[in-house]
mmCIF file of C-alpha atoms and ligand atoms in Angstrom:
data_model
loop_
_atom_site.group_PDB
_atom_site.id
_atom_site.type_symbol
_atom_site.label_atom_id
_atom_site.label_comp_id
_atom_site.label_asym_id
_atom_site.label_seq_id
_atom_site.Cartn_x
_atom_site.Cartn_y
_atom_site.Cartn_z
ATOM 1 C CA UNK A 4 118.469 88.862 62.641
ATOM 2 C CA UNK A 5 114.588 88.725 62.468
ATOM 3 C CA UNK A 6 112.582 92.299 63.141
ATOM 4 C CA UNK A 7 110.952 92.068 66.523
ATOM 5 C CA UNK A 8 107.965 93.815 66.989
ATOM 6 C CA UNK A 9 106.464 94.515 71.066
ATOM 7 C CA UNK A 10 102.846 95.902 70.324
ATOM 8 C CA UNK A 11 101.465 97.775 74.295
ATOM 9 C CA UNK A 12 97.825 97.214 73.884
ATOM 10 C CA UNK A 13 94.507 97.389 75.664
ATOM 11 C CA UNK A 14 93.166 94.918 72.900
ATOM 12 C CA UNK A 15 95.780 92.242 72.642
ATOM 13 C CA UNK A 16 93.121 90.062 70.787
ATOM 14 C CA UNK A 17 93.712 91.985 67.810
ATOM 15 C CA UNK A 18 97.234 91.070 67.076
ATOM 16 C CA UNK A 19 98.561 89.339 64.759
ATOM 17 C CA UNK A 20 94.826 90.025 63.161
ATOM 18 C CA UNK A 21 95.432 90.688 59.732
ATOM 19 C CA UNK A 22 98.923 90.087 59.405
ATOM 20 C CA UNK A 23 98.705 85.898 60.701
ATOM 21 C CA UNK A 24 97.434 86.123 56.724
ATOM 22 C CA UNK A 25 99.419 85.708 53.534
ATOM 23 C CA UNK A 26 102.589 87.429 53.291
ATOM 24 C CA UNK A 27 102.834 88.675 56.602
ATOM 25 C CA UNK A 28 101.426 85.824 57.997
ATOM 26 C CA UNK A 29 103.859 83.251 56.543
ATOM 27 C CA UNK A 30 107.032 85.583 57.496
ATOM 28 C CA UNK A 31 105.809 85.428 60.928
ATOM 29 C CA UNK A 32 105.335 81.635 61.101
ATOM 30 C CA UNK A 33 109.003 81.076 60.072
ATOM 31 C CA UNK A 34 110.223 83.608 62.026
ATOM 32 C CA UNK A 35 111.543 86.206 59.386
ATOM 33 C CA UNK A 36 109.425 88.431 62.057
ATOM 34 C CA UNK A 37 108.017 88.554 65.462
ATOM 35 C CA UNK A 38 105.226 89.610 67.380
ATOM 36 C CA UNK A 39 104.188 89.864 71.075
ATOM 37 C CA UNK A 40 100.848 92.485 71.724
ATOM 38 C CA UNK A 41 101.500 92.914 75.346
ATOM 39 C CA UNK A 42 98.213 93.696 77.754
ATOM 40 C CA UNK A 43 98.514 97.096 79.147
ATOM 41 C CA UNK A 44 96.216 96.222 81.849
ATOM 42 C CA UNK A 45 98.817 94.251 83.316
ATOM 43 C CA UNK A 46 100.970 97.185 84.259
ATOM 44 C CA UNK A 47 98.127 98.522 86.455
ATOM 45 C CA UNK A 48 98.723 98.600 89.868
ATOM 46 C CA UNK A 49 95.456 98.880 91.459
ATOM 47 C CA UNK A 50 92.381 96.225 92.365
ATOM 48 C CA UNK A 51 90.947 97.410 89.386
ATOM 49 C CA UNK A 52 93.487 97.581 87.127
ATOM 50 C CA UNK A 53 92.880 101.086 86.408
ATOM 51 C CA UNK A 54 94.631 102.452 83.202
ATOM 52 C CA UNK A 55 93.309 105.554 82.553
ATOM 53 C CA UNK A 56 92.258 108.535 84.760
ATOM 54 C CA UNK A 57 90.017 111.959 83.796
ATOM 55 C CA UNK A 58 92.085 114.910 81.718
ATOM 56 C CA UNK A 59 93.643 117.263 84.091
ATOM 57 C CA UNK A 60 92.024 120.882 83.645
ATOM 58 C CA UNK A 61 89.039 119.396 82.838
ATOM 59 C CA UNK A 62 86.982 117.801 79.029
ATOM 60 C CA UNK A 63 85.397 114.947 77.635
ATOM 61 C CA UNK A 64 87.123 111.646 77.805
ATOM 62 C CA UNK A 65 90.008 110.114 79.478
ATOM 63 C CA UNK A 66 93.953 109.586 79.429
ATOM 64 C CA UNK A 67 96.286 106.716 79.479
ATOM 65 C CA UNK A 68 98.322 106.944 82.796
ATOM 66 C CA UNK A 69 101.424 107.941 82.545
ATOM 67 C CA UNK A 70 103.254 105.606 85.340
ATOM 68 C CA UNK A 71 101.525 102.153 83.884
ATOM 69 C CA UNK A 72 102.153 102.705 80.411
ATOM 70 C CA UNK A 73 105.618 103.488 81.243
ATOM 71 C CA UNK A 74 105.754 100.111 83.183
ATOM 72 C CA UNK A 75 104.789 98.824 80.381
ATOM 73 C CA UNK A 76 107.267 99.917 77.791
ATOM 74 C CA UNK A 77 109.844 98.910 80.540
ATOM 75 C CA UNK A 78 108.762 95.593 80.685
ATOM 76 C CA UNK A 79 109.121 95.137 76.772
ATOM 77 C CA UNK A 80 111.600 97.649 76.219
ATOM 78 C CA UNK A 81 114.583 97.616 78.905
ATOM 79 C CA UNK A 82 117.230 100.399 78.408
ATOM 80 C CA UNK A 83 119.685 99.475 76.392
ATOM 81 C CA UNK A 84 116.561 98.138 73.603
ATOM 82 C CA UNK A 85 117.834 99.490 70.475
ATOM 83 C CA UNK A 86 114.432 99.173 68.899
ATOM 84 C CA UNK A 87 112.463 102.353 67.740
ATOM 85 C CA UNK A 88 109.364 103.063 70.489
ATOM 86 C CA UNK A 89 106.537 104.141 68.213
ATOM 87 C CA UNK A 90 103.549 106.238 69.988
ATOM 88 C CA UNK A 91 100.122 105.572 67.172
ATOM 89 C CA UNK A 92 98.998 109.488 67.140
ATOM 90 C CA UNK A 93 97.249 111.127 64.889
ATOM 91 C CA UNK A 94 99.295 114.235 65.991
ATOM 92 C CA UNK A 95 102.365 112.438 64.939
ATOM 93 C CA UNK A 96 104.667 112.850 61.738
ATOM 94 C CA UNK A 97 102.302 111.212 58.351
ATOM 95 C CA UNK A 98 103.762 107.947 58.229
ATOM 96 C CA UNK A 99 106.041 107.778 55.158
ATOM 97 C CA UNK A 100 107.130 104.665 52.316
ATOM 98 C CA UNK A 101 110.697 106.165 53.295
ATOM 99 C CA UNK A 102 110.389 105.845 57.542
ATOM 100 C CA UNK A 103 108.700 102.128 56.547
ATOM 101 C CA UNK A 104 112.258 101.282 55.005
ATOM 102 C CA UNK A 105 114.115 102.654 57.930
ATOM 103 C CA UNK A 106 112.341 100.336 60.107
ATOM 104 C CA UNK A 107 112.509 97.305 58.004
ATOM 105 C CA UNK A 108 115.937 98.089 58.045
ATOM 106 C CA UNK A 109 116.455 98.278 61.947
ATOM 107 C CA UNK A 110 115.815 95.577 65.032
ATOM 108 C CA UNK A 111 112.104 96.271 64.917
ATOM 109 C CA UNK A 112 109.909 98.716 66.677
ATOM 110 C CA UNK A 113 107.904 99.004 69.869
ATOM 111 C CA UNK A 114 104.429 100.133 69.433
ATOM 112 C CA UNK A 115 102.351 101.682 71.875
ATOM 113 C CA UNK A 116 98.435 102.063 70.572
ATOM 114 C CA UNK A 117 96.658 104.619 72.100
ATOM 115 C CA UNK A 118 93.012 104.331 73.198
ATOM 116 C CA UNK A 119 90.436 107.107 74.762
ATOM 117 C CA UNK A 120 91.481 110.542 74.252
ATOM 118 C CA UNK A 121 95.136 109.741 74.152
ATOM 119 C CA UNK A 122 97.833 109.521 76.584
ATOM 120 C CA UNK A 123 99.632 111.414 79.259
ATOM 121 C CA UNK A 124 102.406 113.589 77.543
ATOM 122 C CA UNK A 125 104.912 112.844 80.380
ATOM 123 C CA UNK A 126 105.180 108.990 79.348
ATOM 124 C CA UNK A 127 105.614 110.366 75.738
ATOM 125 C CA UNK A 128 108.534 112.841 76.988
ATOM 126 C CA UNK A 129 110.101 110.630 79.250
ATOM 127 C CA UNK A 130 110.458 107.390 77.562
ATOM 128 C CA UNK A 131 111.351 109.526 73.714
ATOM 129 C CA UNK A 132 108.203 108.329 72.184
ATOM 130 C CA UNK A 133 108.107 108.653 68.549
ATOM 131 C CA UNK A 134 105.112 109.711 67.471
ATOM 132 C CA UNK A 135 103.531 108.333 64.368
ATOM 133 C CA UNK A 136 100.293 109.029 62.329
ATOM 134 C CA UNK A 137 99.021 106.914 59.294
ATOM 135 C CA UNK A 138 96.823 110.147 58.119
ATOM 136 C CA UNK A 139 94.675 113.118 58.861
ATOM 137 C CA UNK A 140 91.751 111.090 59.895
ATOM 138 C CA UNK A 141 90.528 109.766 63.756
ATOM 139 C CA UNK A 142 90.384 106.420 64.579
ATOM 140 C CA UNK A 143 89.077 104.493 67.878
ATOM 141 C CA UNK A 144 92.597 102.957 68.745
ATOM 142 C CA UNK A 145 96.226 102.917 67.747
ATOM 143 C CA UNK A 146 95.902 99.083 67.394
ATOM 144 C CA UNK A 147 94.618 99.533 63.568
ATOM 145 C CA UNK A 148 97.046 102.200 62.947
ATOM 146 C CA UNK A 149 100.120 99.564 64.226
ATOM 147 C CA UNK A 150 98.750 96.848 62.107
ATOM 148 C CA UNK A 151 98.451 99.352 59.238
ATOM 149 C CA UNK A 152 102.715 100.519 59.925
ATOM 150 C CA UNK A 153 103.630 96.714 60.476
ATOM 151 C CA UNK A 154 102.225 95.567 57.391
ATOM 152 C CA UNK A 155 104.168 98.219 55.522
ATOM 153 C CA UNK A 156 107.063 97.317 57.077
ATOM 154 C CA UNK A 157 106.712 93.411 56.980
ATOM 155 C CA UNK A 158 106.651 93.383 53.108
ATOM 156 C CA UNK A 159 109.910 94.686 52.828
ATOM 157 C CA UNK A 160 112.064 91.827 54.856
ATOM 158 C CA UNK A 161 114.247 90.521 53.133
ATOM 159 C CA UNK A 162 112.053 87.106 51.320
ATOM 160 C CA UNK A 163 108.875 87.985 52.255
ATOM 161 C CA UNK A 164 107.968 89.342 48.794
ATOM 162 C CA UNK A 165 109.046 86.778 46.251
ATOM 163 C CA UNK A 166 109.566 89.420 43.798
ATOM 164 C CA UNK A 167 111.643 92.085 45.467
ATOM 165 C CA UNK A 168 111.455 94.379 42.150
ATOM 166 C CA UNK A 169 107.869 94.780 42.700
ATOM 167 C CA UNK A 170 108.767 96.711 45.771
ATOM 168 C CA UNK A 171 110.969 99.131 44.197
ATOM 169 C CA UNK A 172 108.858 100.157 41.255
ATOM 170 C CA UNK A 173 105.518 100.843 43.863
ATOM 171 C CA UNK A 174 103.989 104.293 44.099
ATOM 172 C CA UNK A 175 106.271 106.116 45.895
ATOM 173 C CA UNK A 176 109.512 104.364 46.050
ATOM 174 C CA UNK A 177 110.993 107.175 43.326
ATOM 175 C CA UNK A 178 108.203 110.134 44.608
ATOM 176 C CA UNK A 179 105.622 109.248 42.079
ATOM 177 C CA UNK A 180 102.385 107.830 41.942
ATOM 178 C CA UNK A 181 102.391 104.147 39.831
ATOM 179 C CA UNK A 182 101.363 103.617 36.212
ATOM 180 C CA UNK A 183 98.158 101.964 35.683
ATOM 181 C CA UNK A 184 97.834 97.936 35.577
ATOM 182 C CA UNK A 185 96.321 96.254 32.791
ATOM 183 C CA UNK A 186 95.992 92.271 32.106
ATOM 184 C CA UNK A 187 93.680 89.896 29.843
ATOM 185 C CA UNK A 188 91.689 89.848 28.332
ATOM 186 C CA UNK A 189 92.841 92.359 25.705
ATOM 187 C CA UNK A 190 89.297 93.649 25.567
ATOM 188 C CA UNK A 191 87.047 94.231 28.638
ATOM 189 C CA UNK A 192 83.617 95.745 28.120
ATOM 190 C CA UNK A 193 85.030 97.350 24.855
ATOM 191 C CA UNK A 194 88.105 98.552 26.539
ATOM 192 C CA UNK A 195 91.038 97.837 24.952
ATOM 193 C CA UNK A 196 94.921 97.426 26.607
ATOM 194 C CA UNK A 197 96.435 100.350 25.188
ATOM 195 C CA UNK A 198 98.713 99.105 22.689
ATOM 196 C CA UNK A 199 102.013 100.586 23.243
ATOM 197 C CA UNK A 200 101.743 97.666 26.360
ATOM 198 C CA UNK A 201 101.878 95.343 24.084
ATOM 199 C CA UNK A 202 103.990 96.495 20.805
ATOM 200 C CA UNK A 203 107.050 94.216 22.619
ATOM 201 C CA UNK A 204 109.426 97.405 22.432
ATOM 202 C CA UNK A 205 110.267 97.670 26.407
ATOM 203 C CA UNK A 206 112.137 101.512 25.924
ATOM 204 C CA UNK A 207 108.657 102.919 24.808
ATOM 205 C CA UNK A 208 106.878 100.944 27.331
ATOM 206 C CA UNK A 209 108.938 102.287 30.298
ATOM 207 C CA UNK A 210 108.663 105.670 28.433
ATOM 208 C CA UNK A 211 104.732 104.895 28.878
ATOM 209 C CA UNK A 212 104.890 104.129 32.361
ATOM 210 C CA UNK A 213 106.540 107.172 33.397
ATOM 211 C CA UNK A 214 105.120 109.618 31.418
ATOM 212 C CA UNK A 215 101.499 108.041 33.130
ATOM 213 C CA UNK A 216 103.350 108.161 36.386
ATOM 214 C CA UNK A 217 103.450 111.581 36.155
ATOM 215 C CA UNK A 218 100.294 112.304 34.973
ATOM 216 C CA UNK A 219 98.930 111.016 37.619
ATOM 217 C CA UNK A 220 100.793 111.936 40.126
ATOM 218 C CA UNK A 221 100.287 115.908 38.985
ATOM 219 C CA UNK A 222 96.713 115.332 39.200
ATOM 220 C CA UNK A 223 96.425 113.593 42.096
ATOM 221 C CA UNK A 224 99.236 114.539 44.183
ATOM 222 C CA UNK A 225 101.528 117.879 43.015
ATOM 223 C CA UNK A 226 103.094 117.736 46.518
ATOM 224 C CA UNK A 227 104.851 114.354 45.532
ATOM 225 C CA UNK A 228 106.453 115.910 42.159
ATOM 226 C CA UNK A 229 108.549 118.568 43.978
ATOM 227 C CA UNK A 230 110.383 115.844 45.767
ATOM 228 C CA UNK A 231 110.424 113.223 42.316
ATOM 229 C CA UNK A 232 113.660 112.283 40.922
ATOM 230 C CA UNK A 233 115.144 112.833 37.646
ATOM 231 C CA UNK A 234 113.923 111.157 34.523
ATOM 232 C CA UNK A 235 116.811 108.165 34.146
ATOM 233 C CA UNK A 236 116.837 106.819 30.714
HETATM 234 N N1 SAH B 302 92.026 112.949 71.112
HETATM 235 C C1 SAH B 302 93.011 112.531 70.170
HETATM 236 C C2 SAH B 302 92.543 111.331 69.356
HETATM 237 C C3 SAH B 302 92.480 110.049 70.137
HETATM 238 S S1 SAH B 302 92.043 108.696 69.157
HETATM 239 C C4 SAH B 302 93.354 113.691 69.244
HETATM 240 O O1 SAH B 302 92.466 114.474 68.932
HETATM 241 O O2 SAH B 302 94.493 113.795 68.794
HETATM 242 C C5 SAH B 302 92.586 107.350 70.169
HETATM 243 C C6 SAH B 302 93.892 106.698 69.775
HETATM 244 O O3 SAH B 302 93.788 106.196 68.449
HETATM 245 C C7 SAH B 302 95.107 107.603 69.742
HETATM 246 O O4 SAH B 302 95.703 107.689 71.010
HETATM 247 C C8 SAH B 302 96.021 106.895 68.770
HETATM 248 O O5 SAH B 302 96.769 105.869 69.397
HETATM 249 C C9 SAH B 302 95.054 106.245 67.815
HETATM 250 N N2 SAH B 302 94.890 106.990 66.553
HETATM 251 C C10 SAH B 302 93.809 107.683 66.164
HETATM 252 N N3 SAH B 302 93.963 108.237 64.955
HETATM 253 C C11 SAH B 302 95.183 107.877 64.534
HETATM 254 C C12 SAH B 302 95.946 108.137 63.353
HETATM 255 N N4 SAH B 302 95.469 108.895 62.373
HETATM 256 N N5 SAH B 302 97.191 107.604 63.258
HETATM 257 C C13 SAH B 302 97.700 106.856 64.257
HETATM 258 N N6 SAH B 302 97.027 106.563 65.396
HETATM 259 C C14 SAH B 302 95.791 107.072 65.544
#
C-alpha cells in the first residue's frame, strides 16, 4: 500500500514543489506515494470565500476559521481515515528522524499548513490535530514546513532510496551526529584524506567513524549523547 498524503492549503500551487524532483519526485510518479494539496478556500461558505476572521480578545493579525478548516479536513479525511492529521505549528512537538519513521511506516498523513497568525484552537481540539514543528524558528506558512516533513518521510519508502543502508547510518538514526565525508582527490588545497580512510582495514575505519561521531556530536549537540546507544563492536 502506497503512503497517501492530503496537504489543506491556502497555496495549493506549491505542492508537489520540491518534491515532483529527484527522489521524491520519481516515487510519486510511480505511485510509491501520493499527493493531493487541497484549496482551503473551497470550504468557505461565504461570497467571498472568507477563511479567516480577526483574533477574538483583540491583536495583530488574523485566524483560520474554525468551521471551514474543519470542512476541510472532512472532505479529505472522513472518520474512519486511519491516517495521522498533522497541524504545521511552530508550537508543536520538534519534528523528530524517529516520528519521520513512524509515518513512513503508517497510511500517510494529513497535513494542514497554517497561514496568518495561526488557527482557531477549537478545529485543533475537535478534529485531534497533531501538532508538529520543524524548529524554533517562524515561518510565513505551514506549506514549507509540510514539504520539509514529507520529504523526510518520502526517502524512507520502501525503494525510493536505492541504497537503503545509507538511511540507517544518517545522523541520527543511532542518536549521533554523522562522521565526516571525504572523496577524491586524495589531496584538495593541501588537505589530505586522513589516512586511516584509506589503510583498507574496515574495524579501524568504523572505529574512526564513531569515535568522530561522537566528537561531533558532543560539540555540537550534548543533548543527542544522553539518548545515544551503546558502542556495538
Ligand atoms: N503566530 C504564530 C505563528 C504563525 S506563522 C505563533 O507565534 O506561534 C503561520 C503558520 O506558519 C503557522 O500556522 C504554521 O502553520 C506555520 N509555521 C510557522 N513556523 C513553523 C514551524 N517552525 N514549524 C511548522 N510550521 C510553522
Amino acid at each position: 500500500m502506497s503512503f497517501a498524503a492530503s496537504v489543506l492549503t491556502l497555496y495549493p500551487e506549491m505542492f508537489p514543489g520540491a518534491l515532483g524532483l529527484s527522489l521524491a519526485g520519481r516515487a510519486l510518479e510511480a505511485g510509491t506515494w501520493s499527493l493531493e494539496a487541497v484549496q482551503i478556500r473551497d470550504f468557505a461558505t461565504d461570497r467571498h470565500r472568507t477563511v479567516d476572521d480577526t483574533p477574538a480578545g483583540g491583536g495583530a493579525g488574523m485566524v483560520m476559521r474554525a468551521d471551514v478548516l474543519a470542512k476541510a479536513i472532512d472532505h479529505v479525511s472522513p472518520p474512519g481515515d486511519a491516517r495521522p492529521r498533522l497541524l504545521m505549528s511552530p508550537r508543536g512537538k520538534p519534528l523528530t528522524q524517529a516520528r519521520v519513521r513512524e509515518l513512513a511506516a503508517g497510511p500517510g498523513a494529513v497535513i494542514l499548513c497554517g497561514r496568518f497568525e495561526g488557527v482557531d484552537q477549537r478545529v485543533i481540539d475537535a478534529r485531534g490535530l497533531e501538532e508538529v514543528s520543524i524548529g524554533d524558528f517562524i515561518l510565513s506558512g505551514g506549506e514549507p514546513a509540510a514539504l520539509v516533513l514529507l520529504d523526510a518521510v518520502v526517502r524512507l519508502l520502501p525503494g525510493v532510496m536505492g541504497n537503503a543502508v545509507s538511511g540507517e547510518e544518517e545522523s541520527f538514526e543511532n542518536g549521533l551526529l554523522e562522521h565526516p565525508h571525504y572523496t577524491r582527490p586524495q589531496e584538495f588545497e593541501g588537505r589530505q584524506i586522513p589516512d586511516v580512510l584509506i589503510s583498507g582495514n574496515h574495524k579501524k575505519i568504523a572505529d574512526w567513524r564513531r569515535a568522530e561521531a561522537e566528537k561531533l556530536t558532543r560539540e555540537r549537540r550534548p543533548d543527542l549523547l544522553a539518548a545515544a546507544q551503546p558502542l556495538t563492536k
